[in-house]
mmCIF file of C-alpha atoms in Angstrom:
data_model
loop_
_atom_site.group_PDB
_atom_site.id
_atom_site.type_symbol
_atom_site.label_atom_id
_atom_site.label_comp_id
_atom_site.label_asym_id
_atom_site.label_seq_id
_atom_site.Cartn_x
_atom_site.Cartn_y
_atom_site.Cartn_z
ATOM 1 C CA MET A 26 -39.781 45.454 6.849
ATOM 2 C CA SER A 27 -37.683 48.087 8.704
ATOM 3 C CA LEU A 28 -34.059 48.146 9.773
ATOM 4 C CA LYS A 29 -34.425 46.746 12.997
ATOM 5 C CA ASN A 30 -36.227 44.036 11.381
ATOM 6 C CA GLN A 31 -33.507 43.360 9.244
ATOM 7 C CA PHE A 32 -30.266 43.623 11.414
ATOM 8 C CA GLY A 33 -32.559 43.191 14.667
ATOM 9 C CA LYS A 34 -31.316 46.158 16.596
ATOM 10 C CA ASP A 35 -32.453 49.953 16.556
ATOM 11 C CA VAL A 36 -30.240 52.931 15.659
ATOM 12 C CA LEU A 37 -31.677 55.996 17.661
ATOM 13 C CA LEU A 38 -30.970 59.575 17.158
ATOM 14 C CA THR A 39 -30.691 60.474 20.844
ATOM 15 C CA GLY A 40 -29.352 64.006 21.068
ATOM 16 C CA TRP A 41 -28.038 66.760 18.527
ATOM 17 C CA GLY A 42 -26.422 70.081 18.245
ATOM 18 C CA HIS A 43 -26.512 72.502 15.361
ATOM 19 C CA SER A 44 -24.700 75.816 14.952
ATOM 20 C CA LYS A 45 -25.633 78.870 13.012
ATOM 21 C CA PHE A 46 -24.936 79.137 9.459
ATOM 22 C CA GLY A 47 -23.173 82.061 7.637
ATOM 23 C CA LYS A 48 -20.087 84.095 7.567
ATOM 24 C CA LEU A 49 -18.912 83.282 11.250
ATOM 25 C CA THR A 50 -15.829 85.066 11.337
ATOM 26 C CA ASP A 51 -15.076 84.532 15.296
ATOM 27 C CA GLU A 52 -15.418 80.948 14.912
ATOM 28 C CA THR A 53 -13.044 78.473 13.808
ATOM 29 C CA LEU A 54 -13.270 74.683 12.594
ATOM 30 C CA GLU A 55 -12.441 73.611 15.854
ATOM 31 C CA SER A 56 -14.677 75.879 17.843
ATOM 32 C CA LEU A 57 -17.642 74.991 15.746
ATOM 33 C CA ILE A 58 -16.901 71.106 16.089
ATOM 34 C CA VAL A 59 -16.713 71.442 19.922
ATOM 35 C CA GLN A 60 -19.821 73.606 20.228
ATOM 36 C CA VAL A 61 -22.079 71.163 18.300
ATOM 37 C CA ALA A 62 -20.555 67.931 19.676
ATOM 38 C CA THR A 63 -20.922 69.145 23.259
ATOM 39 C CA ASP A 64 -24.715 70.175 22.529
ATOM 40 C CA ALA A 65 -25.373 66.588 21.191
ATOM 41 C CA ILE A 66 -23.753 64.959 24.066
ATOM 42 C CA SER A 67 -25.626 66.800 26.609
ATOM 43 C CA SER A 68 -28.738 66.818 24.733
ATOM 44 C CA ALA A 69 -28.442 62.881 24.865
ATOM 45 C CA GLY A 70 -28.213 63.089 28.278
ATOM 46 C CA ILE A 71 -25.090 61.000 27.943
ATOM 47 C CA GLU A 72 -21.529 61.414 29.205
ATOM 48 C CA PRO A 73 -18.567 61.910 26.893
ATOM 49 C CA GLY A 74 -17.023 58.839 27.958
ATOM 50 C CA GLN A 75 -19.648 57.016 26.395
ATOM 51 C CA ILE A 76 -19.143 57.758 23.195
ATOM 52 C CA ASP A 77 -17.621 54.455 21.621
ATOM 53 C CA GLU A 78 -16.482 56.051 18.532
ATOM 54 C CA ILE A 79 -16.479 59.234 16.190
ATOM 55 C CA TYR A 80 -17.058 60.244 12.591
ATOM 56 C CA VAL A 81 -16.687 63.777 11.117
ATOM 57 C CA GLY A 82 -17.974 64.766 7.910
ATOM 58 C CA GLN A 83 -15.761 67.351 6.141
ATOM 59 C CA PHE A 84 -15.002 68.214 2.378
ATOM 60 C CA ASN A 85 -12.300 70.820 2.506
ATOM 61 C CA SER A 86 -10.655 70.049 -0.577
ATOM 62 C CA GLY A 87 -7.987 72.791 0.122
ATOM 63 C CA MET A 88 -10.426 75.493 1.363
ATOM 64 C CA MET A 89 -8.391 74.942 4.993
ATOM 65 C CA PRO A 90 -5.044 74.190 5.393
ATOM 66 C CA LEU A 91 -5.612 71.868 8.389
ATOM 67 C CA ALA A 92 -7.254 68.794 6.466
ATOM 68 C CA PHE A 93 -7.163 66.249 9.512
ATOM 69 C CA PRO A 94 -10.018 67.182 11.566
ATOM 70 C CA SER A 95 -10.907 63.832 12.847
ATOM 71 C CA SER A 96 -9.501 64.128 16.654
ATOM 72 C CA LEU A 97 -10.836 67.826 16.987
ATOM 73 C CA ALA A 98 -14.113 66.400 18.908
ATOM 74 C CA LEU A 99 -11.508 65.210 21.528
ATOM 75 C CA GLN A 100 -11.272 68.825 22.620
ATOM 76 C CA VAL A 101 -14.914 68.445 24.284
ATOM 77 C CA SER A 102 -13.376 66.549 27.105
ATOM 78 C CA PRO A 103 -10.673 64.564 28.586
ATOM 79 C CA ASP A 104 -12.794 61.241 28.590
ATOM 80 C CA LEU A 105 -12.915 61.091 24.876
ATOM 81 C CA ALA A 106 -9.039 60.651 24.848
ATOM 82 C CA ASN A 107 -8.597 57.463 22.567
ATOM 83 C CA VAL A 108 -11.783 57.067 21.036
ATOM 84 C CA PRO A 109 -11.777 56.270 17.351
ATOM 85 C CA SER A 110 -12.022 58.979 15.377
ATOM 86 C CA THR A 111 -12.407 59.011 11.628
ATOM 87 C CA ARG A 112 -12.871 61.735 8.908
ATOM 88 C CA VAL A 113 -15.405 60.920 6.138
ATOM 89 C CA GLU A 114 -15.283 62.858 2.655
ATOM 90 C CA ASN A 115 -17.451 62.411 0.039
ATOM 91 C CA ALA A 116 -18.089 65.960 -1.310
ATOM 92 C CA CYS A 117 -20.983 67.621 -0.667
ATOM 93 C CA ALA A 118 -22.648 64.353 0.771
ATOM 94 C CA SER A 119 -19.570 64.119 3.315
ATOM 95 C CA GLY A 120 -22.042 64.859 6.411
ATOM 96 C CA SER A 121 -24.516 61.823 5.439
ATOM 97 C CA ALA A 122 -21.391 59.710 4.526
ATOM 98 C CA ALA A 123 -20.171 59.947 8.134
ATOM 99 C CA PHE A 124 -23.864 59.123 9.226
ATOM 100 C CA GLN A 125 -23.970 56.314 7.542
ATOM 101 C CA GLN A 126 -20.562 55.096 8.631
ATOM 102 C CA GLY A 127 -21.840 55.437 12.541
ATOM 103 C CA THR A 128 -24.840 53.718 11.574
ATOM 104 C CA LYS A 129 -22.976 51.023 10.122
ATOM 105 C CA SER A 130 -20.819 50.808 13.060
ATOM 106 C CA LEU A 131 -23.970 50.206 15.301
ATOM 107 C CA LEU A 132 -25.279 47.564 13.269
ATOM 108 C CA ALA A 133 -22.147 46.002 13.237
ATOM 109 C CA GLY A 134 -21.814 45.721 16.871
ATOM 110 C CA THR A 135 -18.663 47.677 17.238
ATOM 111 C CA ALA A 136 -20.091 50.382 18.955
ATOM 112 C CA ARG A 137 -23.221 50.851 20.817
ATOM 113 C CA THR A 138 -23.245 54.776 21.071
ATOM 114 C CA VAL A 139 -21.375 56.758 18.124
ATOM 115 C CA LEU A 140 -20.884 60.600 17.574
ATOM 116 C CA VAL A 141 -21.488 61.940 14.189
ATOM 117 C CA ILE A 142 -20.176 65.620 13.497
ATOM 118 C CA GLY A 143 -20.261 67.707 10.201
ATOM 119 C CA ALA A 144 -18.432 70.623 9.944
ATOM 120 C CA GLU A 145 -17.153 73.135 7.228
ATOM 121 C CA LYS A 146 -15.454 76.657 7.212
ATOM 122 C CA MET A 147 -15.441 78.006 3.710
ATOM 123 C CA THR A 148 -16.289 81.839 3.675
ATOM 124 C CA HIS A 149 -12.620 82.967 4.776
ATOM 125 C CA ALA A 150 -11.282 81.700 1.254
ATOM 126 C CA GLY A 151 -11.678 83.318 -1.742
ATOM 127 C CA ALA A 152 -14.177 82.649 -4.385
ATOM 128 C CA ASP A 153 -11.794 81.296 -6.746
ATOM 129 C CA VAL A 154 -10.425 78.835 -4.000
ATOM 130 C CA VAL A 155 -13.945 77.586 -3.186
ATOM 131 C CA GLY A 156 -14.845 77.211 -6.562
ATOM 132 C CA ALA A 157 -11.785 75.297 -7.463
ATOM 133 C CA ALA A 158 -12.271 72.715 -4.337
ATOM 134 C CA LEU A 159 -15.979 72.363 -5.124
ATOM 135 C CA LEU A 160 -15.244 71.691 -8.778
ATOM 136 C CA GLY A 161 -12.977 68.742 -7.427
ATOM 137 C CA ALA A 162 -16.036 67.219 -7.169
ATOM 138 C CA ASP A 163 -16.553 67.115 -11.149
ATOM 139 C CA TYR A 164 -14.791 64.353 -13.850
ATOM 140 C CA GLU A 165 -14.446 66.975 -16.552
ATOM 141 C CA MET A 166 -13.819 70.089 -14.433
ATOM 142 C CA ALA A 167 -11.569 68.939 -11.895
ATOM 143 C CA GLY A 168 -8.334 71.116 -11.881
ATOM 144 C CA LYS A 169 -9.578 73.159 -14.650
ATOM 145 C CA PRO A 170 -10.581 77.251 -14.720
ATOM 146 C CA SER A 171 -14.207 78.297 -14.979
ATOM 147 C CA THR A 172 -15.862 81.589 -14.233
ATOM 148 C CA THR A 173 -19.139 79.890 -13.053
ATOM 149 C CA GLY A 174 -18.132 76.938 -11.158
ATOM 150 C CA PHE A 175 -20.644 74.562 -10.008
ATOM 151 C CA THR A 176 -23.292 76.814 -10.835
ATOM 152 C CA GLY A 177 -22.021 76.367 -14.101
ATOM 153 C CA LEU A 178 -22.760 72.527 -14.347
ATOM 154 C CA PHE A 179 -26.480 72.663 -12.796
ATOM 155 C CA ALA A 180 -26.710 75.624 -15.361
ATOM 156 C CA GLU A 181 -26.022 72.717 -17.969
ATOM 157 C CA VAL A 182 -28.657 70.171 -16.457
ATOM 158 C CA ALA A 183 -31.378 73.092 -16.051
ATOM 159 C CA LYS A 184 -30.748 73.482 -20.000
ATOM 160 C CA HIS A 185 -30.932 69.649 -20.890
ATOM 161 C CA TYR A 186 -34.078 69.576 -18.553
ATOM 162 C CA GLU A 187 -36.019 72.891 -20.468
ATOM 163 C CA LYS A 188 -34.889 71.353 -23.681
ATOM 164 C CA ARG A 189 -36.509 67.994 -22.807
ATOM 165 C CA TYR A 190 -39.594 69.320 -20.919
ATOM 166 C CA GLY A 191 -40.045 73.059 -21.606
ATOM 167 C CA ARG A 192 -39.400 76.057 -19.512
ATOM 168 C CA VAL A 193 -38.832 76.116 -15.978
ATOM 169 C CA SER A 194 -37.289 79.234 -14.766
ATOM 170 C CA ASP A 195 -40.449 80.713 -13.013
ATOM 171 C CA VAL A 196 -40.822 77.434 -11.278
ATOM 172 C CA LEU A 197 -37.128 77.631 -10.278
ATOM 173 C CA GLY A 198 -38.075 81.044 -9.083
ATOM 174 C CA THR A 199 -41.126 79.628 -6.975
ATOM 175 C CA ILE A 200 -39.075 76.945 -5.486
ATOM 176 C CA ALA A 201 -36.382 79.434 -4.327
ATOM 177 C CA ALA A 202 -38.785 81.813 -2.878
ATOM 178 C CA LYS A 203 -40.222 78.837 -0.989
ATOM 179 C CA ASN A 204 -37.034 78.103 0.661
ATOM 180 C CA HIS A 205 -36.395 81.716 1.386
ATOM 181 C CA ARG A 206 -39.914 82.173 3.017
ATOM 182 C CA ASN A 207 -39.171 78.980 5.199
ATOM 183 C CA GLY A 208 -35.769 80.198 6.155
ATOM 184 C CA VAL A 209 -37.284 83.091 7.891
ATOM 185 C CA ASP A 210 -38.475 80.739 10.703
ATOM 186 C CA ASN A 211 -35.192 78.743 11.032
ATOM 187 C CA PRO A 212 -32.866 80.455 13.883
ATOM 188 C CA TYR A 213 -29.964 78.524 12.432
ATOM 189 C CA ALA A 214 -30.136 79.975 8.675
ATOM 190 C CA GLN A 215 -28.039 81.991 6.830
ATOM 191 C CA LEU A 216 -30.330 83.887 4.872
ATOM 192 C CA ARG A 217 -33.411 84.607 6.886
ATOM 193 C CA LYS A 218 -35.598 87.148 4.305
ATOM 194 C CA ASP A 219 -38.783 86.565 2.203
ATOM 195 C CA LEU A 220 -37.559 87.626 -1.051
ATOM 196 C CA GLY A 221 -40.687 86.793 -2.911
ATOM 197 C CA GLU A 222 -41.487 85.124 -6.190
ATOM 198 C CA GLU A 223 -41.552 88.197 -8.027
ATOM 199 C CA PHE A 224 -38.034 89.057 -7.082
ATOM 200 C CA CYS A 225 -36.634 85.278 -7.666
ATOM 201 C CA GLN A 226 -38.305 84.919 -11.087
ATOM 202 C CA THR A 227 -36.936 87.979 -12.212
ATOM 203 C CA VAL A 228 -33.448 89.121 -13.514
ATOM 204 C CA SER A 229 -32.191 92.279 -11.882
ATOM 205 C CA ASP A 230 -28.978 93.836 -10.770
ATOM 206 C CA LYS A 231 -29.533 92.174 -7.485
ATOM 207 C CA ASN A 232 -30.717 88.926 -8.965
ATOM 208 C CA PRO A 233 -28.402 88.535 -11.641
ATOM 209 C CA VAL A 234 -27.692 85.698 -14.084
ATOM 210 C CA VAL A 235 -25.119 83.627 -12.652
ATOM 211 C CA ALA A 236 -25.021 80.650 -15.389
ATOM 212 C CA ASP A 237 -27.976 80.841 -17.724
ATOM 213 C CA PRO A 238 -30.643 79.842 -16.885
ATOM 214 C CA LEU A 239 -29.622 79.906 -12.994
ATOM 215 C CA ARG A 240 -30.121 83.333 -11.208
ATOM 216 C CA ARG A 241 -28.377 84.599 -7.837
ATOM 217 C CA THR A 242 -31.380 83.294 -6.106
ATOM 218 C CA ASP A 243 -31.221 79.649 -7.618
ATOM 219 C CA CYS A 244 -28.182 79.303 -5.920
ATOM 220 C CA SER A 245 -26.649 77.997 -2.417
ATOM 221 C CA PRO A 246 -24.263 80.115 -0.435
ATOM 222 C CA VAL A 247 -20.868 79.710 0.499
ATOM 223 C CA SER A 248 -21.252 79.039 4.533
ATOM 224 C CA ASP A 249 -19.523 78.321 7.670
ATOM 225 C CA GLY A 250 -21.191 75.867 10.416
ATOM 226 C CA ALA A 251 -21.451 72.528 11.937
ATOM 227 C CA ALA A 252 -24.052 70.122 13.204
ATOM 228 C CA ALA A 253 -23.835 67.040 15.593
ATOM 229 C CA VAL A 254 -26.199 63.770 16.333
ATOM 230 C CA VAL A 255 -25.526 61.208 18.789
ATOM 231 C CA LEU A 256 -26.309 57.782 17.317
ATOM 232 C CA SER A 257 -27.303 54.608 19.763
ATOM 233 C CA VAL A 258 -28.933 51.542 19.878
ATOM 234 C CA SER A 259 -31.000 51.885 22.881
ATOM 235 C CA PRO A 260 -33.000 55.114 24.213
ATOM 236 C CA THR A 261 -30.883 57.411 26.356
ATOM 237 C CA SER A 262 -32.215 60.050 29.363
ATOM 238 C CA GLY A 263 -31.989 62.884 26.480
ATOM 239 C CA ALA A 264 -33.581 66.362 26.614
ATOM 240 C CA SER A 265 -36.267 64.858 24.241
ATOM 241 C CA ASP A 266 -37.932 61.776 22.931
ATOM 242 C CA PRO A 267 -35.120 59.697 20.471
ATOM 243 C CA VAL A 268 -35.920 59.432 16.569
ATOM 244 C CA ARG A 269 -35.718 56.063 14.884
ATOM 245 C CA LEU A 270 -33.698 55.385 11.628
ATOM 246 C CA ALA A 271 -36.162 53.283 9.934
ATOM 247 C CA GLY A 272 -34.090 52.699 6.733
ATOM 248 C CA PHE A 273 -31.461 54.371 4.670
ATOM 249 C CA GLY A 274 -29.974 54.113 0.929
ATOM 250 C CA GLN A 275 -26.727 55.158 -0.804
ATOM 251 C CA ALA A 276 -25.993 54.753 -4.622
ATOM 252 C CA ASN A 277 -23.200 56.125 -6.597
ATOM 253 C CA ASP A 278 -23.560 57.038 -10.405
ATOM 254 C CA PHE A 279 -20.935 56.718 -12.964
ATOM 255 C CA PHE A 280 -18.375 59.714 -12.823
ATOM 256 C CA PRO A 281 -18.267 60.718 -17.017
ATOM 257 C CA THR A 282 -20.897 62.991 -17.719
ATOM 258 C CA GLU A 283 -21.506 60.897 -20.958
ATOM 259 C CA ARG A 284 -22.201 57.873 -19.007
ATOM 260 C CA ARG A 285 -25.393 59.589 -17.362
ATOM 261 C CA ASP A 286 -28.731 60.834 -18.410
ATOM 262 C CA PRO A 287 -28.348 64.331 -17.127
ATOM 263 C CA THR A 288 -31.798 64.760 -16.174
ATOM 264 C CA ALA A 289 -32.527 61.493 -14.932
ATOM 265 C CA PHE A 290 -30.448 61.379 -11.834
ATOM 266 C CA ALA A 291 -30.789 57.647 -11.511
ATOM 267 C CA ALA A 292 -28.422 56.908 -8.629
ATOM 268 C CA THR A 293 -30.164 59.686 -6.709
ATOM 269 C CA ARG A 294 -33.342 57.419 -7.384
ATOM 270 C CA ALA A 295 -31.594 54.504 -6.536
ATOM 271 C CA SER A 296 -30.699 55.662 -3.112
ATOM 272 C CA TRP A 297 -34.544 56.591 -2.572
ATOM 273 C CA GLN A 298 -35.812 53.338 -3.682
ATOM 274 C CA ARG A 299 -33.118 51.743 -1.313
ATOM 275 C CA ALA A 300 -34.056 53.700 2.044
ATOM 276 C CA LEU A 301 -37.915 53.280 1.179
ATOM 277 C CA ALA A 302 -37.499 49.670 0.690
ATOM 278 C CA MET A 303 -35.333 49.071 3.821
ATOM 279 C CA ALA A 304 -37.905 51.156 5.739
ATOM 280 C CA GLY A 305 -40.870 49.319 4.131
ATOM 281 C CA VAL A 306 -42.824 52.682 3.237
ATOM 282 C CA GLY A 307 -43.514 54.493 0.362
ATOM 283 C CA ILE A 308 -43.350 58.266 -0.737
ATOM 284 C CA ASP A 309 -46.914 58.857 0.535
ATOM 285 C CA ASP A 310 -46.141 57.478 4.100
ATOM 286 C CA LEU A 311 -43.725 60.657 4.249
ATOM 287 C CA ASP A 312 -44.937 63.698 6.337
ATOM 288 C CA PHE A 313 -42.270 65.729 5.138
ATOM 289 C CA ALA A 314 -38.658 65.955 3.584
ATOM 290 C CA GLU A 315 -35.085 67.675 3.873
ATOM 291 C CA VAL A 316 -33.469 67.508 0.189
ATOM 292 C CA HIS A 317 -30.434 68.640 -1.320
ATOM 293 C CA ASP A 318 -31.141 71.774 -3.049
ATOM 294 C CA CYS A 319 -27.755 73.110 -3.693
ATOM 295 C CA PHE A 320 -29.464 74.824 -6.658
ATOM 296 C CA THR A 321 -33.082 74.859 -7.238
ATOM 297 C CA ILE A 322 -33.111 72.793 -10.492
ATOM 298 C CA ALA A 323 -31.947 70.228 -8.114
ATOM 299 C CA GLU A 324 -34.606 70.337 -5.697
ATOM 300 C CA LEU A 325 -37.101 70.035 -8.823
ATOM 301 C CA LEU A 326 -35.061 67.153 -10.155
ATOM 302 C CA MET A 327 -35.690 65.689 -6.559
ATOM 303 C CA TYR A 328 -39.349 65.661 -6.679
ATOM 304 C CA GLU A 329 -38.934 63.153 -9.459
ATOM 305 C CA ALA A 330 -36.176 60.995 -8.422
ATOM 306 C CA MET A 331 -37.844 60.769 -4.803
ATOM 307 C CA GLY A 332 -41.342 59.515 -6.990
ATOM 308 C CA LEU A 333 -43.478 62.651 -6.202
ATOM 309 C CA THR A 334 -43.901 63.144 -9.799
ATOM 310 C CA GLU A 335 -42.962 61.344 -12.935
ATOM 311 C CA PRO A 336 -40.144 62.346 -14.941
ATOM 312 C CA GLY A 337 -40.923 66.137 -16.282
ATOM 313 C CA GLN A 338 -43.405 66.647 -14.020
ATOM 314 C CA GLY A 339 -41.693 68.055 -11.324
ATOM 315 C CA SER A 340 -43.328 71.297 -11.594
ATOM 316 C CA ARG A 341 -46.849 70.020 -10.717
ATOM 317 C CA ALA A 342 -45.575 69.553 -7.178
ATOM 318 C CA VAL A 343 -44.920 73.299 -7.124
ATOM 319 C CA SER A 344 -48.100 74.460 -9.186
ATOM 320 C CA GLU A 345 -50.458 72.390 -7.301
ATOM 321 C CA GLY A 346 -48.819 73.416 -3.842
ATOM 322 C CA TRP A 347 -47.619 69.616 -2.375
ATOM 323 C CA VAL A 348 -43.932 70.749 -1.484
ATOM 324 C CA PHE A 349 -45.075 74.110 0.559
ATOM 325 C CA LYS A 350 -45.341 73.845 4.399
ATOM 326 C CA ASP A 351 -49.090 73.443 4.104
ATOM 327 C CA GLY A 352 -48.978 70.723 1.080
ATOM 328 C CA LYS A 353 -49.016 67.169 1.390
ATOM 329 C CA LEU A 354 -45.145 66.671 1.263
ATOM 330 C CA PRO A 355 -43.426 69.795 2.696
ATOM 331 C CA ILE A 356 -39.823 70.129 1.326
ATOM 332 C CA ASN A 357 -37.102 71.842 3.097
ATOM 333 C CA VAL A 358 -39.064 73.226 5.877
ATOM 334 C CA SER A 359 -35.775 74.613 7.162
ATOM 335 C CA GLY A 360 -35.186 76.803 3.972
ATOM 336 C CA GLY A 361 -33.108 74.113 2.498
ATOM 337 C CA LEU A 362 -29.282 74.512 1.432
ATOM 338 C CA LYS A 363 -30.725 77.736 -0.604
ATOM 339 C CA ALA A 364 -31.625 79.518 2.723
ATOM 340 C CA LYS A 365 -30.505 77.753 5.536
ATOM 341 C CA GLY A 366 -26.672 77.759 3.904
ATOM 342 C CA HIS A 367 -24.518 75.073 2.920
ATOM 343 C CA PRO A 368 -21.243 74.255 4.674
ATOM 344 C CA VAL A 369 -20.567 71.347 2.279
ATOM 345 C CA GLY A 370 -19.390 68.754 5.351
ATOM 346 C CA ALA A 371 -22.162 69.913 7.662
ATOM 347 C CA THR A 372 -25.232 69.746 5.565
ATOM 348 C CA GLY A 373 -25.910 66.031 5.701
ATOM 349 C CA VAL A 374 -25.995 65.881 9.436
ATOM 350 C CA SER A 375 -27.829 69.381 9.683
ATOM 351 C CA GLN A 376 -30.643 67.789 7.531
ATOM 352 C CA HIS A 377 -30.723 65.162 10.117
ATOM 353 C CA VAL A 378 -30.723 67.193 13.131
ATOM 354 C CA ILE A 379 -33.626 69.225 11.747
ATOM 355 C CA ALA A 380 -35.573 66.291 10.877
ATOM 356 C CA ALA A 381 -35.205 65.117 14.433
ATOM 357 C CA MET A 382 -36.310 68.546 15.653
ATOM 358 C CA GLU A 383 -39.542 68.332 13.740
ATOM 359 C CA LEU A 384 -40.301 64.615 14.385
ATOM 360 C CA THR A 385 -39.885 65.506 18.194
ATOM 361 C CA GLY A 386 -41.837 68.721 18.162
ATOM 362 C CA THR A 387 -38.882 70.773 19.017
ATOM 363 C CA ALA A 388 -38.550 72.686 15.954
ATOM 364 C CA GLY A 389 -39.966 75.864 17.258
ATOM 365 C CA ALA A 390 -41.321 78.496 14.347
ATOM 366 C CA MET A 391 -40.052 75.727 11.842
ATOM 367 C CA GLN A 392 -42.516 73.064 13.554
ATOM 368 C CA LEU A 393 -44.696 71.241 11.367
ATOM 369 C CA ALA A 394 -48.399 69.666 12.663
ATOM 370 C CA ALA A 395 -47.181 66.675 14.481
ATOM 371 C CA PRO A 396 -45.203 64.723 11.716
ATOM 372 C CA ARG A 397 -44.398 61.232 12.109
ATOM 373 C CA ARG A 398 -41.854 60.076 9.185
ATOM 374 C CA ALA A 399 -39.498 62.203 7.437
ATOM 375 C CA ALA A 400 -36.806 61.526 4.691
ATOM 376 C CA VAL A 401 -33.311 63.156 4.419
ATOM 377 C CA GLN A 402 -31.734 63.180 0.957
ATOM 378 C CA ASN A 403 -27.976 64.453 0.616
ATOM 379 C CA MET A 404 -26.081 64.235 -2.647
ATOM 380 C CA GLY A 405 -22.515 65.013 -3.984
ATOM 381 C CA GLY A 406 -21.658 66.142 -7.163
ATOM 382 C CA VAL A 407 -23.984 66.465 -9.939
ATOM 383 C CA GLY A 408 -26.057 63.170 -8.696
ATOM 384 C CA ILE A 409 -22.908 61.196 -8.089
ATOM 385 C CA ALA A 410 -22.932 60.213 -4.455
ATOM 386 C CA ASN A 411 -26.288 59.971 -2.933
ATOM 387 C CA TYR A 412 -27.634 59.058 0.455
ATOM 388 C CA VAL A 413 -31.598 59.035 2.036
ATOM 389 C CA SER A 414 -32.334 58.137 5.269
ATOM 390 C CA ILE A 415 -35.781 57.550 6.335
ATOM 391 C CA LEU A 416 -36.628 58.792 10.289
ATOM 392 C CA GLU A 417 -39.652 58.180 12.380
ATOM 393 C CA ALA A 418 -40.920 59.199 15.596
ATOM 394 C CA VAL A 419 -40.627 56.980 18.430
#
């Protein structure tokens, strides 16, 4: 079974674009969207007029006055006049939500070529504005003051995990160090410095506790950036080979904390199961994965949700080297959200672009040795909105 077997048609990633992530003071939301959209269309080897539909993933939630960016992509070319364009928002999973909406348009037959963009401008806003915006994705904390923001929410997850399974502070530090080391090779990454395990595992003036037990190195940064991908039902004359979407899954969990097991990430697990089942593959069939490590505890829990280890055994994937670049399932070779950055609406699209680059041998210094199949996982809230894609080289 695969997506093509189930729906009778291919969904191909035929072109892509990616901006640098970081504090991009000379860029606007519009300039970022135009840049990556132009690059994606060009790399797909098509003309703007061939785009049937556009989806723009953006969270915003008050971080920018302009909360209606759907038509900004039309600035690429007059030939995009009157093309349907829709903003998609699903917290930090907005990019993957836009990707799946574009996929469903192709599967429904209402479009043959779709442009998907993820973009966010965050660094101009004060920490209080960004913190309040992100807390809008939490049932209990939305609209309430907080000194630790979303870090505090994932710190509570880490506390529950340690109470149930034992201390993982050093493991989280190793995950942070891994992703920082990977980020050095990513030209788009916001943080391109190998900090080393000792630094990431140790509380210091330069690595203080943000919300116990999470240190600064356990947290992804506030970022600006954008990414775009062209989805098509047939190959185009692109700059590189296309990449096939073999399966996808989405699952939402209950919003109130009391209705969720804080360490199970049950809906995240369901999204993985649905994507793998549609693709007709198992976890052992993957060559690498880009996962949502907004905080290092999230990546640790992802090892368990995806089925790489049993619950409570995620640290084994680190201690036995499975998730490193030379391991059996490299995780976040891009540096992940931790080092690459996390412009929230852009993240899901960025993950698909990085995976497509790896699968087509165009990832430069990030490149793995001839990978054939990958997974992308993007999450909104504390395991609330969950998306997984399985991608294959053609």
